[in-house]
Structure formats: structure tokens, C-alpha cells
Coordinates of N, CA and C in Angstrom, one line a residue:
X1 N 130.7 -49.8 151.3 CA 130.5 -48.4 151.2 C 129.0 -48.0 151.2
X2 N 128.8 -47.1 152.0 CA 127.3 -46.6 152.2 C 127.0 -45.4 151.3
X3 N 125.7 -45.1 151.1 CA 125.3 -44.0 150.4 C 125.7 -42.7 151.2
X4 N 125.8 -42.8 152.6 CA 126.4 -41.7 153.4 C 127.8 -41.3 153.0
X5 N 128.6 -42.4 152.9 CA 130.1 -42.1 152.5 C 130.2 -41.6 151.2
X6 N 129.4 -42.1 150.2 CA 129.4 -41.6 148.8 C 129.0 -40.2 148.8
X7 N 127.9 -39.8 149.6 CA 127.6 -38.4 149.6 C 128.7 -37.5 150.2
X8 N 129.3 -37.9 151.3 CA 130.3 -37.0 151.8 C 131.5 -37.0 150.7
X9 N 131.9 -38.0 150.2 CA 133.0 -38.0 149.1 C 132.6 -37.0 148.0
X10 N 131.3 -37.1 147.5 CA 130.9 -36.4 146.5 C 130.9 -34.9 146.8
X11 N 130.4 -34.5 148.1 CA 130.4 -33.1 148.4 C 131.8 -32.6 148.6
X12 N 132.7 -33.4 149.2 CA 134.1 -32.8 149.3 C 134.8 -32.7 147.9
X13 N 134.4 -33.6 147.0 CA 134.9 -33.5 145.6 C 134.5 -32.2 145.0
X14 N 133.2 -32.0 145.1 CA 132.5 -30.9 144.5 C 132.9 -29.5 145.0
X15 N 132.7 -29.5 146.4 CA 132.9 -28.2 147.1 C 134.3 -27.9 147.7
X16 N 135.2 -28.9 147.7 CA 136.5 -28.8 148.5 C 136.3 -28.9 150.0
X17 N 137.4 -28.4 150.7 CA 137.4 -28.6 152.1 C 136.0 -27.9 152.8
X18 N 135.6 -28.8 153.7 CA 134.4 -28.4 154.4 C 134.5 -28.9 155.8
X19 N 133.9 -28.2 156.8 CA 133.8 -28.8 158.1 C 132.4 -29.6 158.3
X20 N 132.3 -30.2 159.3 CA 131.1 -31.1 159.5 C 129.8 -30.4 159.6
X21 N 129.7 -29.1 160.1 CA 128.6 -28.3 160.1 C 128.2 -28.0 158.6
X22 N 129.1 -27.6 157.9 CA 128.9 -27.2 156.4 C 128.4 -28.5 155.8
X23 N 129.2 -29.6 155.9 CA 128.7 -30.9 155.2 C 127.4 -31.3 155.7
X24 N 127.0 -31.1 156.9 CA 125.7 -31.5 157.3 C 124.7 -30.7 156.6
X25 N 124.9 -29.3 156.5 CA 124.0 -28.4 155.9 C 123.9 -28.7 154.4
X26 N 125.0 -28.9 153.7 CA 125.0 -29.1 152.2 C 124.4 -30.5 151.9
X27 N 124.8 -31.5 152.7 CA 124.4 -32.9 152.4 C 122.9 -33.3 152.7
X28 N 122.4 -32.6 153.7 CA 121.1 -33.0 154.3 C 121.1 -34.2 155.3
X29 N 122.4 -34.5 155.7 CA 122.6 -35.5 156.8 C 122.8 -34.8 158.2
X30 N 122.4 -35.5 159.2 CA 122.6 -34.9 160.6 C 124.0 -34.9 160.9
X31 N 124.4 -33.9 161.8 CA 125.8 -33.7 162.1 C 126.5 -35.0 162.7
X32 N 125.7 -35.8 163.5 CA 126.2 -36.9 164.1 C 126.6 -38.0 163.0
X33 N 125.7 -38.1 161.9 CA 126.1 -39.0 160.9 C 127.3 -38.6 160.1
X34 N 127.3 -37.3 159.9 CA 128.5 -36.7 159.2 C 129.8 -36.9 160.0
X35 N 129.7 -36.8 161.2 CA 130.9 -37.0 162.2 C 131.3 -38.5 162.0
X36 N 130.3 -39.5 162.1 CA 130.8 -40.8 162.0 C 131.3 -41.2 160.7
X37 N 130.8 -40.6 159.6 CA 131.3 -40.9 158.2 C 132.6 -40.3 158.1
X38 N 132.8 -39.0 158.6 CA 134.2 -38.5 158.6 C 135.2 -39.4 159.1
X39 N 134.9 -39.8 160.4 CA 135.8 -40.7 161.1 C 136.1 -42.0 160.4
X40 N 135.1 -42.6 159.7 CA 135.3 -43.9 159.0 C 136.2 -43.5 157.7
X41 N 136.0 -42.4 157.0 CA 136.7 -42.0 155.9 C 138.2 -41.7 156.3
X42 N 138.3 -41.1 157.4 CA 139.6 -40.7 157.9 C 140.5 -42.0 158.3
X43 N 139.8 -43.0 158.8 CA 140.6 -44.2 159.1 C 140.9 -45.0 158.0
X44 N 140.3 -44.7 156.8 CA 140.5 -45.4 155.5 C 141.6 -44.6 154.8
X45 N 141.9 -43.4 155.3 CA 142.8 -42.5 154.6 C 142.3 -41.8 153.3
X46 N 141.0 -41.8 153.3 CA 140.2 -41.1 152.2 C 140.1 -39.6 152.4
X47 N 140.2 -39.2 153.5 CA 140.2 -37.7 153.8 C 141.3 -37.3 154.8
X48 N 141.6 -36.1 154.7 CA 142.5 -35.5 155.7 C 141.6 -34.4 156.4
X49 N 141.8 -34.5 157.8 CA 141.1 -33.6 158.6 C 142.0 -32.6 159.3
X50 N 141.7 -31.3 159.0 CA 142.6 -30.2 159.6 C 141.8 -29.1 160.0
X51 N 142.5 -28.1 160.5 CA 141.7 -26.9 160.8 C 141.1 -26.4 159.6
X52 N 139.8 -26.0 159.6 CA 139.1 -25.6 158.5 C 138.3 -26.6 157.7
X53 N 138.4 -27.9 158.3 CA 137.6 -28.9 157.8 C 138.4 -30.2 157.2
X54 N 137.6 -31.0 156.4 CA 138.0 -32.2 155.8 C 138.2 -31.9 154.3
X55 N 139.2 -32.6 153.8 CA 139.5 -32.6 152.3 C 139.8 -34.0 151.8
X56 N 139.4 -34.2 150.5 CA 139.6 -35.4 149.9 C 141.2 -35.6 149.7
X57 N 141.6 -36.9 149.9 CA 143.0 -37.2 149.6 C 143.0 -37.9 148.3
X58 N 144.1 -38.2 147.7 CA 144.4 -38.9 146.5 C 143.6 -40.4 146.6
X59 N 143.7 -40.9 147.8 CA 143.3 -42.2 148.1 C 141.6 -42.1 148.2
X60 N 141.2 -40.9 148.7 CA 139.8 -40.6 148.6 C 139.2 -40.5 147.3
X61 N 139.9 -39.8 146.3 CA 139.5 -39.7 145.0 C 139.5 -41.3 144.3
X62 N 140.5 -42.0 144.6 CA 140.5 -43.4 144.1 C 139.3 -44.1 144.7
X63 N 139.0 -44.0 145.9 CA 137.9 -44.7 146.5 C 136.5 -44.3 145.9
X64 N 136.4 -42.9 145.7 CA 135.2 -42.4 145.1 C 135.0 -43.0 143.7
X65 N 136.0 -43.0 142.9 CA 136.0 -43.5 141.6 C 135.7 -45.0 141.6
X66 N 136.3 -45.7 142.4 CA 136.1 -47.3 142.5 C 134.7 -47.6 143.0
X67 N 134.1 -46.7 143.8 CA 132.8 -47.0 144.3 C 131.8 -46.8 143.2
X68 N 132.0 -45.7 142.3 CA 131.2 -45.5 141.3 C 131.3 -46.7 140.2
X69 N 132.6 -47.0 139.9 CA 132.7 -48.2 139.0 C 132.0 -49.4 139.5
X70 N 132.2 -49.7 140.8 CA 131.5 -50.9 141.4 C 130.0 -50.8 141.3
X71 N 129.5 -49.7 141.3 CA 128.0 -49.5 141.2 C 127.6 -49.5 139.8
X72 N 128.5 -49.4 138.9 CA 128.1 -49.3 137.4 C 127.9 -47.9 136.9
X73 N 128.3 -46.9 137.7 CA 128.3 -45.5 137.4 C 129.4 -44.9 136.7
X74 N 129.2 -44.4 135.5 CA 130.4 -43.8 134.8 C 130.7 -42.3 135.2
X75 N 129.5 -41.7 135.6 CA 129.7 -40.2 136.0 C 128.4 -39.8 136.7
X76 N 128.5 -38.9 137.6 CA 127.5 -38.3 138.3 C 127.6 -36.9 138.4
X77 N 126.7 -36.0 138.1 CA 126.8 -34.6 138.0 C 125.5 -33.9 138.3
X78 N 125.6 -32.9 139.1 CA 124.4 -32.0 139.2 C 124.1 -31.4 138.0
X79 N 122.7 -31.3 137.7 CA 122.2 -30.6 136.5 C 121.1 -29.7 137.0
X80 N 120.8 -28.7 136.2 CA 120.0 -27.6 136.7 C 118.7 -27.4 135.8
X81 N 118.6 -28.1 134.7 CA 117.5 -27.8 133.7 C 116.3 -28.8 134.0
X82 N 116.4 -29.7 134.9 CA 115.3 -30.7 135.0 C 114.1 -30.2 135.8
X83 N 114.3 -29.4 136.7 CA 113.1 -28.9 137.5 C 112.0 -28.4 136.6
X84 N 112.4 -27.8 135.5 CA 111.5 -27.4 134.5 C 110.8 -28.5 133.7
X85 N 111.6 -29.5 133.5 CA 111.0 -30.7 132.8 C 110.0 -31.4 133.7
X86 N 110.4 -31.6 135.0 CA 109.5 -32.2 135.9 C 108.3 -31.3 136.5
X87 N 108.5 -29.9 136.2 CA 107.7 -29.0 136.7 C 107.5 -29.2 138.3
X88 N 108.6 -29.3 138.9 CA 108.7 -29.5 140.3 C 109.5 -28.3 141.1
X89 N 109.3 -28.3 142.3 CA 110.0 -27.3 143.2 C 111.3 -27.8 143.7
X90 N 111.8 -28.9 143.1 CA 113.0 -29.6 143.4 C 114.3 -28.6 143.5
X91 N 115.1 -28.7 144.6 CA 116.2 -27.8 144.7 C 117.4 -28.2 143.9
X92 N 117.5 -29.5 143.8 CA 118.7 -30.1 143.0 C 118.3 -31.4 142.2
X93 N 119.1 -31.6 141.1 CA 118.9 -32.8 140.4 C 120.3 -33.3 140.0
X94 N 120.4 -34.6 140.0 CA 121.6 -35.3 139.6 C 121.3 -36.2 138.3
X95 N 122.3 -36.2 137.4 CA 122.3 -37.0 136.3 C 123.4 -38.0 136.4
X96 N 123.2 -39.3 136.2 CA 124.2 -40.3 136.2 C 124.2 -41.1 135.0
X97 N 125.4 -41.2 134.4 CA 125.6 -42.1 133.3 C 125.9 -43.5 133.9
X98 N 125.1 -44.5 133.5 CA 125.4 -45.8 134.0 C 125.7 -46.8 132.9
X99 N 126.6 -47.8 133.3 CA 127.1 -48.7 132.2 C 126.4 -50.1 132.3
X100 N 125.2 -50.0 132.7 CA 124.3 -51.2 132.7 C 123.2 -50.9 131.9
X101 N 122.6 -52.0 131.2 CA 121.4 -51.8 130.5 C 120.2 -51.8 131.3
X102 N 119.2 -51.0 131.0 CA 118.0 -50.9 131.7 C 116.9 -51.5 131.0
X103 N 116.3 -52.5 131.5 CA 115.1 -53.2 130.9 C 113.9 -52.4 131.0
X104 N 113.3 -52.0 130.0 CA 112.1 -51.1 130.0 C 110.9 -51.8 130.8
X105 N 110.8 -53.1 130.9 CA 109.9 -53.8 131.6 C 109.9 -53.4 133.1
X106 N 111.1 -53.0 133.6 CA 111.3 -52.7 135.1 C 111.4 -51.3 135.5
X107 N 111.0 -50.4 134.5 CA 111.1 -49.0 134.7 C 110.1 -48.5 135.8
X108 N 108.9 -49.0 135.9 CA 108.0 -48.6 137.0 C 108.5 -49.1 138.3
X109 N 109.0 -50.3 138.4 CA 109.6 -50.8 139.7 C 110.8 -50.0 140.1
X110 N 111.7 -49.6 139.1 CA 112.9 -48.8 139.4 C 112.4 -47.3 139.7
X111 N 111.4 -46.9 139.2 CA 110.9 -45.5 139.5 C 110.5 -45.6 141.0
X112 N 109.7 -46.5 141.3 CA 109.2 -46.8 142.7 C 110.3 -46.8 143.7
X113 N 111.4 -47.6 143.4 CA 112.5 -47.7 144.3 C 113.1 -46.3 144.5
X114 N 113.4 -45.6 143.4 CA 113.9 -44.3 143.5 C 113.0 -43.2 144.3
X115 N 111.7 -43.3 144.1 CA 110.9 -42.4 144.9 C 110.9 -42.8 146.4
X116 N 110.8 -44.1 146.7 CA 110.7 -44.7 148.0 C 112.1 -44.3 148.8
X117 N 113.2 -44.1 148.1 CA 114.4 -43.9 148.7 C 114.8 -42.4 148.7
X118 N 113.8 -41.5 148.3 CA 114.2 -40.0 148.6 C 114.0 -39.1 147.4
X119 N 113.9 -39.6 146.2 CA 113.7 -38.7 145.1 C 112.2 -38.3 144.9
X120 N 112.2 -37.0 144.5 CA 110.8 -36.6 144.2 C 110.3 -36.8 142.8
X121 N 111.3 -37.0 141.9 CA 111.1 -37.3 140.4 C 112.3 -38.0 139.8
X122 N 112.0 -38.8 138.7 CA 113.0 -39.6 138.2 C 112.8 -39.8 136.7
X123 N 113.8 -39.7 135.9 CA 113.7 -40.1 134.5 C 114.7 -41.2 134.1
X124 N 114.4 -42.1 133.3 CA 115.3 -43.1 132.8 C 115.5 -42.9 131.3
X125 N 116.7 -42.5 130.9 CA 116.9 -42.2 129.4 C 118.0 -43.1 128.8
X126 N 117.8 -43.2 127.5 CA 118.8 -44.0 126.7 C 119.4 -43.1 125.6
X127 N 120.6 -42.9 125.4 CA 121.2 -42.1 124.4 C 121.2 -43.0 123.1
X128 N 120.3 -42.6 122.1 CA 120.1 -43.3 120.9 C 121.0 -42.8 119.7
X129 N 121.8 -43.5 119.1 CA 122.6 -43.2 117.9 C 121.8 -43.7 116.7
X130 N 121.7 -43.4 115.5 CA 122.4 -42.2 115.0 C 121.7 -40.8 115.2
X131 N 120.4 -40.9 115.9 CA 119.7 -39.7 116.3 C 120.5 -38.6 117.1
X132 N 121.4 -39.2 117.9 CA 122.0 -38.5 118.9 C 121.1 -37.7 119.8
X133 N 120.2 -38.5 120.3 CA 119.1 -37.9 121.2 C 118.9 -38.9 122.4
X134 N 118.3 -38.3 123.5 CA 117.9 -38.9 124.6 C 116.5 -39.4 124.6
X135 N 116.4 -40.8 124.4 CA 115.0 -41.3 124.5 C 114.6 -41.6 126.0
X136 N 113.3 -41.0 126.3 CA 112.8 -41.2 127.7 C 112.2 -42.5 127.6
X137 N 112.8 -43.5 128.4 CA 112.2 -44.8 128.4 C 110.8 -45.0 129.1
X138 N 110.0 -45.8 128.5 CA 108.7 -46.1 128.8 C 107.7 -45.1 128.2
X139 N 108.1 -43.7 128.1 CA 107.4 -42.7 127.3 C 107.6 -42.7 125.8
X140 N 108.7 -43.2 125.4 CA 109.1 -43.2 124.0 C 109.1 -41.9 123.4
X141 N 109.4 -40.8 124.2 CA 109.6 -39.4 123.6 C 111.1 -39.1 123.7
X142 N 111.4 -38.2 122.9 CA 112.8 -37.7 123.0 C 112.8 -36.5 124.0
X143 N 113.9 -36.4 124.9 CA 113.9 -35.3 125.8 C 114.0 -34.0 125.2
X144 N 114.7 -33.8 124.0 CA 114.6 -32.4 123.5 C 113.2 -32.0 123.0
X145 N 112.2 -32.9 123.0 CA 110.9 -32.4 122.7 C 110.3 -31.8 124.0
X146 N 110.6 -32.2 125.1 CA 110.2 -31.5 126.3 C 111.1 -30.3 126.7
X147 N 112.5 -30.4 126.5 CA 113.4 -29.4 126.9 C 114.7 -29.5 126.2
X148 N 114.9 -28.6 125.2 CA 116.3 -28.7 124.6 C 117.3 -28.4 125.5
X149 N 117.1 -27.4 126.5 CA 118.1 -27.0 127.4 C 118.6 -28.2 128.3
X150 N 117.6 -29.0 128.7 CA 117.9 -30.2 129.5 C 118.7 -31.2 128.7
X151 N 118.3 -31.4 127.5 CA 119.1 -32.3 126.5 C 120.5 -31.8 126.3
X152 N 120.6 -30.6 126.1 CA 121.9 -30.0 125.9 C 122.8 -30.2 127.1
X153 N 122.2 -30.0 128.3 CA 122.9 -30.2 129.5 C 123.4 -31.7 129.6
X154 N 122.7 -32.7 129.3 CA 123.0 -34.1 129.4 C 124.1 -34.3 128.3
X155 N 124.0 -33.7 127.2 CA 125.0 -33.9 126.1 C 126.4 -33.4 126.6
X156 N 126.6 -32.8 127.7 CA 127.9 -32.4 128.2 C 128.5 -33.3 129.2
X157 N 127.7 -34.4 129.5 CA 128.2 -35.4 130.3 C 129.3 -36.2 129.6
X158 N 130.4 -36.4 130.3 CA 131.6 -37.0 129.5 C 131.4 -38.5 129.2
X159 N 130.5 -39.3 130.0 CA 130.4 -40.7 129.7 C 129.4 -41.0 128.7
X160 N 128.7 -40.0 128.0 CA 127.6 -40.3 127.0 C 128.3 -40.9 125.7
X161 N 127.6 -41.9 125.3 CA 127.9 -42.5 124.1 C 126.7 -43.4 123.6
X162 N 126.8 -44.0 122.4 CA 125.6 -44.8 121.8 C 125.2 -45.9 122.9
X163 N 123.9 -45.9 123.0 CA 123.2 -46.9 123.9 C 123.6 -46.8 125.4
X164 N 124.1 -45.6 125.8 CA 124.4 -45.4 127.2 C 123.1 -45.0 127.9
X165 N 123.0 -45.3 129.2 CA 121.8 -45.0 129.8 C 122.0 -43.9 130.9
X166 N 121.1 -43.1 131.2 CA 121.2 -42.1 132.1 C 120.0 -42.0 133.0
X167 N 120.2 -41.9 134.3 CA 119.2 -41.8 135.4 C 119.3 -40.2 135.8
X168 N 118.2 -39.6 135.8 CA 118.0 -38.2 136.3 C 117.1 -38.2 137.5
X169 N 117.7 -37.9 138.7 CA 116.9 -37.8 140.0 C 116.8 -36.4 140.5
X170 N 115.6 -36.0 140.9 CA 115.5 -34.7 141.4 C 114.8 -34.7 142.8
X171 N 115.2 -33.8 143.7 CA 114.7 -33.7 145.0 C 115.1 -32.5 145.8
X172 N 115.3 -32.6 147.0 CA 115.8 -31.4 147.8 C 117.0 -31.6 148.6
X173 N 117.4 -32.8 149.0 CA 118.6 -33.0 149.7 C 119.5 -33.9 149.0
X174 N 120.8 -33.6 149.0 CA 121.8 -34.3 148.4 C 121.9 -35.7 148.8
X175 N 121.8 -35.9 150.2 CA 122.0 -37.3 150.7 C 120.7 -38.2 150.2
X176 N 119.5 -37.7 150.2 CA 118.3 -38.5 149.7 C 118.5 -38.8 148.3
X177 N 119.0 -37.9 147.5 CA 119.2 -38.2 146.0 C 120.3 -39.3 145.8
X178 N 121.4 -39.2 146.6 CA 122.5 -40.2 146.4 C 122.0 -41.5 146.9
X179 N 121.2 -41.6 148.0 CA 120.7 -42.8 148.6 C 119.8 -43.4 147.4
X180 N 118.9 -42.5 146.8 CA 118.0 -43.0 145.9 C 118.7 -43.6 144.7
X181 N 119.7 -42.9 144.3 CA 120.6 -43.3 143.1 C 121.2 -44.7 143.4
X182 N 121.9 -44.8 144.5 CA 122.5 -46.1 144.8 C 121.5 -47.3 144.9
X183 N 120.4 -47.1 145.6 CA 119.2 -48.1 145.7 C 118.7 -48.5 144.3
X184 N 118.5 -47.5 143.4 CA 118.1 -47.8 142.1 C 119.1 -48.5 141.2
X185 N 120.3 -48.1 141.2 CA 121.4 -48.7 140.4 C 121.6 -50.2 140.8
X186 N 121.6 -50.4 142.1 CA 121.6 -51.8 142.7 C 120.6 -52.7 142.2
X187 N 119.4 -52.1 141.9 CA 118.2 -52.9 141.5 C 118.1 -53.1 140.0
X188 N 119.0 -52.6 139.3 CA 118.9 -52.6 137.8 C 119.4 -54.1 137.4

């Protein structure tokens, strides 16, 4: 499964039925790429194509969840409070709860992978109990010291628990962020 397929599945899950022109605009992928991915997903039974666009099937939901599990991602959700943390002009940010440990010695390498693959900014965090706070790895500051709104937003993620890790990626195009996330998680 490719980052393109994950992006299309995520967009259909988030926005519902969409045509390829809309998917292309929302995802940041070219129309030809979207058409190819839709055909692949249709042949797998993951989507149903009808007048008005494509929509996820129950098999598509299962495929999406399996892909996330296989990558070690418990949840992925768009978040809105991180452009102020990064002080960037980023149009969108995603937070992903991952079920793998992140070794702090590799944070710089992982950051470079994320940036190389399309993110404009990235944070690696660990939810620390009993403080119930998000520790920014490598900086050793708590997120709520920078932005209580961003910390509150992450607390709403369903997969959060003691010693869970979160990656927050910000940029401008959905596809670039998903590609960046997949590349980063694979290298953990």
C-alpha cells in the first residue's frame, strides 16, 4: 500500500464521497495519480465508484485500519493549533499516535526524513505519566509550556496513554504530509 492510497482512503474517510477532481484538489495529488489510485482501490473492493464520486466501502475501512496498524499508527487526525507552535504559514497539520518507541538519539535523522518527504515542520512527543503531559523529545520541554491549546488538542486523541508517542507534521498538502508520515514511521 502506498502513501497515495493511504491519502485517498484518508480523504474519503474524512470528507465522504468525492470525485477525482475534488480528491485531486484536496489531496494535492495530480488528477492522473488520483485516477490510477481510485482504479487500484476499486479493483480491491475498497471503494465504490458511482455518479457523484467514490466512497469508502466497509472493505475500504478495514483496509485503511489494517494499513495504519501495519505501519504502527494507532490514530491519525488533523489538528489546528500547531501552526502557532511552529510559527509557520502551514495550511494543515496531522497528529499521529504511534505504537512504536522513538529513540531520542534518532530524532534529528527522523526529522530530516520528515522534512525531505514533504513536511515543513515536525515534532516528536511522548505522553508522560503521571504528569499527564506531552514531552517534546530532544527539547525536553512540555508542549503545554509552548501552547496549552495544542496540548489540549492532542489530549483528545483516542489512542493517547502512558508512554505513547505522537508525531505532529505540518505543511501545505495532504499528500505530502501523509507521504512524510509514512516515510518517518517506517524509519523508526
